Amino acid sequence: QVQLVESGGGLVQAGASLRLSCTTSERSFSNYAMGWFRQGPGKEREFVAKINRNGAVTLYADSVKGRFTISRDSAKNTIYLQMNNLTPEDTAVYYCAADVSFSSTSYDYWGQGTQVTVSS
């Protein structure tokens, strides 16, 4: 069982930046592709970004492309989501997820989520 713990959420104004972190104690962290998802109020959960096992390949949702950056630090068993130029539409609970396959559409492991609220 891979346990994931997100942190870094908060309340910010539009235009601000936040960096989310997702940490695991899983020793085989480098065996997993990682992703960020979000669920806004009254909305379904949606894909935000993902990164492959070695960090060389990333993919973003169109809505965040150019503003968000996903990265990973294998030495710290952590992935990050740098979010710049936030808008109220980015308000959501953000979840990290892990799967052995970068192409997966149904991730095996999920964190508990961290709330991001962007005020106008």
mmCIF file of N, CA, C and O in Angstrom, residues 22-86:
data_model
loop_
_atom_site.group_PDB
_atom_site.id
_atom_site.type_symbol
_atom_site.label_atom_id
_atom_site.label_comp_id
_atom_site.label_asym_id
_atom_site.label_seq_id
_atom_site.Cartn_x
_atom_site.Cartn_y
_atom_site.Cartn_z
ATOM 1 N N CYS A 22 3.688 16.468 -2.479
ATOM 2 C CA CYS A 22 3.101 15.154 -2.210
ATOM 3 C C CYS A 22 4.250 14.220 -1.858
ATOM 4 O O CYS A 22 5.125 13.980 -2.689
ATOM 5 N N THR A 23 4.233 13.720 -0.648
ATOM 6 C CA THR A 23 5.330 12.905 -0.141
ATOM 7 C C THR A 23 4.857 11.498 0.165
ATOM 8 O O THR A 23 3.719 11.287 0.594
ATOM 9 N N THR A 24 5.741 10.534 -0.058
ATOM 10 C CA THR A 24 5.460 9.156 0.299
ATOM 11 C C THR A 24 6.665 8.533 0.983
ATOM 12 O O THR A 24 7.799 8.935 0.724
ATOM 13 N N SER A 25 6.395 7.576 1.824
ATOM 14 C CA SER A 25 7.485 6.840 2.465
ATOM 15 C C SER A 25 7.818 5.589 1.663
ATOM 16 O O SER A 25 8.688 4.820 2.047
ATOM 17 N N GLU A 26 7.123 5.436 0.547
ATOM 18 C CA GLU A 26 7.317 4.264 -0.295
ATOM 19 C C GLU A 26 8.733 4.218 -0.852
ATOM 20 O O GLU A 26 9.157 5.142 -1.566
ATOM 21 N N ARG A 27 9.464 3.143 -0.564
ATOM 22 C CA ARG A 27 10.852 3.051 -1.001
ATOM 23 C C ARG A 27 10.974 2.915 -2.507
ATOM 24 O O ARG A 27 11.992 3.287 -3.086
ATOM 25 N N SER A 28 9.941 2.371 -3.129
ATOM 26 C CA SER A 28 9.997 2.185 -4.580
ATOM 27 C C SER A 28 9.322 3.341 -5.303
ATOM 28 O O SER A 28 8.727 3.157 -6.359
ATOM 29 N N PHE A 29 9.423 4.510 -4.727
ATOM 30 C CA PHE A 29 8.798 5.715 -5.301
ATOM 31 C C PHE A 29 9.154 5.888 -6.761
ATOM 32 O O PHE A 29 8.308 6.261 -7.581
ATOM 33 N N SER A 30 10.394 5.597 -7.129
ATOM 34 C CA SER A 30 10.837 5.799 -8.511
ATOM 35 C C SER A 30 10.192 4.817 -9.477
ATOM 36 O O SER A 30 10.339 4.960 -10.694
ATOM 37 N N ASN A 31 9.473 3.825 -8.970
ATOM 38 C CA ASN A 31 8.773 2.880 -9.834
ATOM 39 C C ASN A 31 7.399 3.375 -10.271
ATOM 40 O O ASN A 31 6.718 2.706 -11.052
ATOM 41 N N TYR A 32 6.999 4.535 -9.748
ATOM 42 C CA TYR A 32 5.648 5.021 -10.000
ATOM 43 C C TYR A 32 5.641 6.307 -10.804
ATOM 44 O O TYR A 32 6.409 7.244 -10.531
ATOM 45 N N ALA A 33 4.745 6.327 -11.783
ATOM 46 C CA ALA A 33 4.367 7.589 -12.395
ATOM 47 C C ALA A 33 3.429 8.288 -11.411
ATOM 48 O O ALA A 33 2.700 7.630 -10.651
ATOM 49 N N MET A 34 3.470 9.618 -11.422
ATOM 50 C CA MET A 34 2.697 10.379 -10.454
ATOM 51 C C MET A 34 1.832 11.415 -11.158
ATOM 52 O O MET A 34 2.214 11.949 -12.205
ATOM 53 N N GLY A 35 0.709 11.696 -10.553
ATOM 54 C CA GLY A 35 -0.181 12.669 -11.153
ATOM 55 C C GLY A 35 -0.823 13.581 -10.120
ATOM 56 O O GLY A 35 -0.866 13.249 -8.927
ATOM 57 N N TRP A 36 -1.280 14.725 -10.596
ATOM 58 C CA TRP A 36 -2.091 15.645 -9.785
ATOM 59 C C TRP A 36 -3.477 15.747 -10.423
ATOM 60 O O TRP A 36 -3.593 15.875 -11.656
ATOM 61 N N PHE A 37 -4.482 15.715 -9.574
ATOM 62 C CA PHE A 37 -5.862 15.873 -9.986
ATOM 63 C C PHE A 37 -6.506 16.911 -9.077
ATOM 64 O O PHE A 37 -5.957 17.246 -8.022
ATOM 65 N N ARG A 38 -7.668 17.388 -9.464
ATOM 66 C CA ARG A 38 -8.372 18.335 -8.608
ATOM 67 C C ARG A 38 -9.884 18.167 -8.758
ATOM 68 O O ARG A 38 -10.351 17.691 -9.778
ATOM 69 N N GLN A 39 -10.565 18.562 -7.708
ATOM 70 C CA GLN A 39 -12.031 18.525 -7.733
ATOM 71 C C GLN A 39 -12.547 19.819 -7.144
ATOM 72 O O GLN A 39 -12.387 20.083 -5.945
ATOM 73 N N GLY A 40 -13.138 20.633 -8.006
ATOM 74 C CA GLY A 40 -13.711 21.889 -7.574
ATOM 75 C C GLY A 40 -15.097 21.701 -7.009
ATOM 76 O O GLY A 40 -15.712 20.645 -7.182
ATOM 77 N N PRO A 41 -15.634 22.719 -6.336
ATOM 78 C CA PRO A 41 -16.974 22.611 -5.745
ATOM 79 C C PRO A 41 -18.028 22.334 -6.806
ATOM 80 O O PRO A 41 -18.135 23.069 -7.793
ATOM 81 N N GLY A 42 -18.768 21.278 -6.610
ATOM 82 C CA GLY A 42 -19.815 20.914 -7.538
ATOM 83 C C GLY A 42 -19.333 20.344 -8.859
ATOM 84 O O GLY A 42 -20.114 20.213 -9.801
ATOM 85 N N LYS A 43 -18.046 20.015 -8.920
ATOM 86 C CA LYS A 43 -17.488 19.501 -10.172
ATOM 87 C C LYS A 43 -16.947 18.102 -9.984
ATOM 88 O O LYS A 43 -16.698 17.659 -8.872
ATOM 89 N N GLU A 44 -16.756 17.420 -11.101
ATOM 90 C CA GLU A 44 -16.124 16.108 -11.056
ATOM 91 C C GLU A 44 -14.601 16.278 -10.949
ATOM 92 O O GLU A 44 -14.040 17.307 -11.331
ATOM 93 N N ARG A 45 -13.961 15.250 -10.448
ATOM 94 C CA ARG A 45 -12.514 15.275 -10.381
ATOM 95 C C ARG A 45 -11.927 15.324 -11.787
ATOM 96 O O ARG A 45 -12.399 14.620 -12.683
ATOM 97 N N GLU A 46 -10.886 16.144 -11.968
ATOM 98 C CA GLU A 46 -10.281 16.281 -13.277
ATOM 99 C C GLU A 46 -8.766 16.181 -13.199
ATOM 100 O O GLU A 46 -8.147 16.505 -12.188
ATOM 101 N N PHE A 47 -8.198 15.734 -14.288
ATOM 102 C CA PHE A 47 -6.750 15.615 -14.424
ATOM 103 C C PHE A 47 -6.119 17.006 -14.484
ATOM 104 O O PHE A 47 -6.647 17.917 -15.138
ATOM 105 N N VAL A 48 -4.970 17.158 -13.830
ATOM 106 C CA VAL A 48 -4.229 18.414 -13.872
ATOM 107 C C VAL A 48 -2.872 18.231 -14.570
ATOM 108 O O VAL A 48 -2.555 18.935 -15.521
ATOM 109 N N ALA A 49 -2.089 17.274 -14.073
ATOM 110 C CA ALA A 49 -0.743 17.074 -14.625
ATOM 111 C C ALA A 49 -0.233 15.716 -14.198
ATOM 112 O O ALA A 49 -0.701 15.150 -13.208
ATOM 113 N N LYS A 50 0.727 15.193 -14.968
ATOM 114 C CA LYS A 50 1.361 13.955 -14.566
ATOM 115 C C LYS A 50 2.804 13.936 -15.003
ATOM 116 O O LYS A 50 3.213 14.693 -15.887
ATOM 117 N N ILE A 51 3.574 13.051 -14.387
ATOM 118 C CA ILE A 51 5.006 12.969 -14.641
ATOM 119 C C ILE A 51 5.417 11.509 -14.617
ATOM 120 O O ILE A 51 4.915 10.723 -13.812
ATOM 121 N N ASN A 52 6.328 11.144 -15.507
ATOM 122 C CA ASN A 52 6.706 9.734 -15.574
ATOM 123 C C ASN A 52 7.722 9.403 -14.477
ATOM 124 O O ASN A 52 8.089 10.246 -13.654
ATOM 125 N N ARG A 53 8.189 8.167 -14.484
ATOM 126 C CA ARG A 53 8.985 7.658 -13.371
ATOM 127 C C ARG A 53 10.280 8.430 -13.147
ATOM 128 O O ARG A 53 10.676 8.695 -12.021
ATOM 129 N N ASN A 54 10.936 8.819 -14.231
ATOM 130 C CA ASN A 54 12.234 9.483 -14.060
ATOM 131 C C ASN A 54 12.137 10.993 -14.196
ATOM 132 O O ASN A 54 13.152 11.690 -14.142
ATOM 133 N N GLY A 55 10.934 11.506 -14.367
ATOM 134 C CA GLY A 55 10.747 12.941 -14.434
ATOM 135 C C GLY A 55 11.011 13.557 -15.785
ATOM 136 O O GLY A 55 10.924 14.782 -15.933
ATOM 137 N N ALA A 56 11.293 12.745 -16.772
ATOM 138 C CA ALA A 56 11.661 13.278 -18.083
ATOM 139 C C ALA A 56 10.455 13.651 -18.932
ATOM 140 O O ALA A 56 10.578 14.439 -19.868
ATOM 141 N N VAL A 57 9.308 13.088 -18.617
ATOM 142 C CA VAL A 57 8.114 13.318 -19.433
ATOM 143 C C VAL A 57 6.994 13.846 -18.545
ATOM 144 O O VAL A 57 6.716 13.287 -17.481
ATOM 145 N N THR A 58 6.366 14.914 -18.993
ATOM 146 C CA THR A 58 5.241 15.498 -18.268
ATOM 147 C C THR A 58 4.094 15.754 -19.230
ATOM 148 O O THR A 58 4.287 15.863 -20.447
ATOM 149 N N LEU A 59 2.918 15.859 -18.656
ATOM 150 C CA LEU A 59 1.720 16.130 -19.446
ATOM 151 C C LEU A 59 0.803 17.001 -18.603
ATOM 152 O O LEU A 59 0.680 16.776 -17.393
ATOM 153 N N TYR A 60 0.151 17.981 -19.264
ATOM 154 C CA TYR A 60 -0.691 18.927 -18.535
ATOM 155 C C TYR A 60 -2.075 19.047 -19.173
ATOM 156 O O TYR A 60 -2.231 18.910 -20.393
ATOM 157 N N ALA A 61 -3.037 19.361 -18.342
ATOM 158 C CA ALA A 61 -4.344 19.733 -18.860
ATOM 159 C C ALA A 61 -4.214 21.095 -19.531
ATOM 160 O O ALA A 61 -3.414 21.937 -19.125
ATOM 161 N N ASP A 62 -5.010 21.318 -20.549
ATOM 162 C CA ASP A 62 -4.941 22.588 -21.280
ATOM 163 C C ASP A 62 -5.205 23.779 -20.361
ATOM 164 O O ASP A 62 -4.640 24.853 -20.550
ATOM 165 N N SER A 63 -6.047 23.577 -19.367
ATOM 166 C CA SER A 63 -6.444 24.678 -18.496
ATOM 167 C C SER A 63 -5.306 25.190 -17.605
ATOM 168 O O SER A 63 -5.387 26.300 -17.085
ATOM 169 N N VAL A 64 -4.255 24.381 -17.442
ATOM 170 C CA VAL A 64 -3.152 24.793 -16.563
ATOM 171 C C VAL A 64 -1.828 24.915 -17.302
ATOM 172 O O VAL A 64 -0.837 25.367 -16.727
ATOM 173 N N LYS A 65 -1.817 24.537 -18.555
ATOM 174 C CA LYS A 65 -0.574 24.565 -19.331
ATOM 175 C C LYS A 65 0.001 25.973 -19.369
ATOM 176 O O LYS A 65 -0.708 26.943 -19.621
ATOM 177 N N GLY A 66 1.287 26.077 -19.081
ATOM 178 C CA GLY A 66 1.942 27.373 -19.058
ATOM 179 C C GLY A 66 1.896 28.069 -17.718
ATOM 180 O O GLY A 66 2.625 29.044 -17.490
ATOM 181 N N ARG A 67 1.039 27.587 -16.807
ATOM 182 C CA ARG A 67 0.935 28.193 -15.470
ATOM 183 C C ARG A 67 1.406 27.237 -14.376
ATOM 184 O O ARG A 67 1.960 27.685 -13.366
ATOM 185 N N PHE A 68 1.180 25.952 -14.561
ATOM 186 C CA PHE A 68 1.536 24.936 -13.562
ATOM 187 C C PHE A 68 2.723 24.127 -14.058
ATOM 188 O O PHE A 68 2.863 23.880 -15.262
ATOM 189 N N THR A 69 3.551 23.696 -13.099
ATOM 190 C CA THR A 69 4.693 22.841 -13.418
ATOM 191 C C THR A 69 4.762 21.697 -12.421
ATOM 192 O O THR A 69 4.783 21.928 -11.212
ATOM 193 N N ILE A 70 4.791 20.480 -12.944
ATOM 194 C CA ILE A 70 4.941 19.305 -12.105
ATOM 195 C C ILE A 70 6.400 18.867 -12.126
ATOM 196 O O ILE A 70 7.063 18.946 -13.165
ATOM 197 N N SER A 71 6.898 18.440 -10.979
ATOM 198 C CA SER A 71 8.278 17.962 -10.906
ATOM 199 C C SER A 71 8.374 16.916 -9.803
ATOM 200 O O SER A 71 7.435 16.745 -9.021
ATOM 201 N N ARG A 72 9.494 16.211 -9.777
ATOM 202 C CA ARG A 72 9.677 15.204 -8.741
ATOM 203 C C ARG A 72 11.118 15.196 -8.258
ATOM 204 O O ARG A 72 12.038 15.487 -9.023
ATOM 205 N N ASP A 73 11.266 14.870 -6.990
ATOM 206 C CA ASP A 73 12.582 14.760 -6.378
ATOM 207 C C ASP A 73 12.666 13.367 -5.766
ATOM 208 O O ASP A 73 12.111 13.126 -4.692
ATOM 209 N N SER A 74 13.326 12.469 -6.458
ATOM 210 C CA SER A 74 13.375 11.080 -6.006
ATOM 211 C C SER A 74 14.125 10.939 -4.688
ATOM 212 O O SER A 74 13.833 10.047 -3.895
ATOM 213 N N ALA A 75 15.091 11.804 -4.434
ATOM 214 C CA ALA A 75 15.842 11.737 -3.179
ATOM 215 C C ALA A 75 14.950 12.015 -1.976
ATOM 216 O O ALA A 75 15.208 11.541 -0.866
ATOM 217 N N LYS A 76 13.894 12.805 -2.215
ATOM 218 C CA LYS A 76 12.969 13.163 -1.137
ATOM 219 C C LYS A 76 11.640 12.421 -1.241
ATOM 220 O O LYS A 76 10.733 12.680 -0.444
ATOM 221 N N ASN A 77 11.518 11.528 -2.229
ATOM 222 C CA ASN A 77 10.251 10.808 -2.435
ATOM 223 C C ASN A 77 9.077 11.773 -2.503
ATOM 224 O O ASN A 77 8.021 11.554 -1.895
ATOM 225 N N THR A 78 9.257 12.832 -3.261
ATOM 226 C CA THR A 78 8.274 13.906 -3.278
ATOM 227 C C THR A 78 8.032 14.385 -4.707
ATOM 228 O O THR A 78 8.969 14.447 -5.508
ATOM 229 N N ILE A 79 6.790 14.713 -4.991
ATOM 230 C CA ILE A 79 6.483 15.434 -6.215
ATOM 231 C C ILE A 79 5.915 16.790 -5.834
ATOM 232 O O ILE A 79 5.423 16.991 -4.721
ATOM 233 N N TYR A 80 6.009 17.702 -6.792
ATOM 234 C CA TYR A 80 5.568 19.069 -6.557
ATOM 235 C C TYR A 80 4.641 19.517 -7.669
ATOM 236 O O TYR A 80 4.687 19.014 -8.793
ATOM 237 N N LEU A 81 3.819 20.485 -7.348
ATOM 238 C CA LEU A 81 3.026 21.165 -8.352
ATOM 239 C C LEU A 81 3.166 22.661 -8.084
ATOM 240 O O LEU A 81 2.601 23.185 -7.132
ATOM 241 N N GLN A 82 3.981 23.301 -8.901
ATOM 242 C CA GLN A 82 4.141 24.747 -8.806
ATOM 243 C C GLN A 82 3.016 25.395 -9.587
ATOM 244 O O GLN A 82 2.867 25.140 -10.787
ATOM 245 N N MET A 83 2.229 26.221 -8.912
ATOM 246 C CA MET A 83 1.059 26.830 -9.533
ATOM 247 C C MET A 83 1.241 28.346 -9.524
ATOM 248 O O MET A 83 1.341 28.960 -8.455
ATOM 249 N N ASN A 84 1.297 28.919 -10.702
ATOM 250 C CA ASN A 84 1.483 30.365 -10.843
ATOM 251 C C ASN A 84 0.249 30.999 -11.450
ATOM 252 O O ASN A 84 -0.553 30.337 -12.126
ATOM 253 N N ASN A 85 0.113 32.307 -11.235
ATOM 254 C CA ASN A 85 -0.988 33.063 -11.821
ATOM 255 C C ASN A 85 -2.337 32.373 -11.572
ATOM 256 O O ASN A 85 -3.119 32.139 -12.498
ATOM 257 N N LEU A 86 -2.575 32.071 -10.314
ATOM 258 C CA LEU A 86 -3.805 31.355 -9.956
ATOM 259 C C LEU A 86 -5.042 32.209 -10.195
ATOM 260 O O LEU A 86 -5.010 33.449 -10.058
#
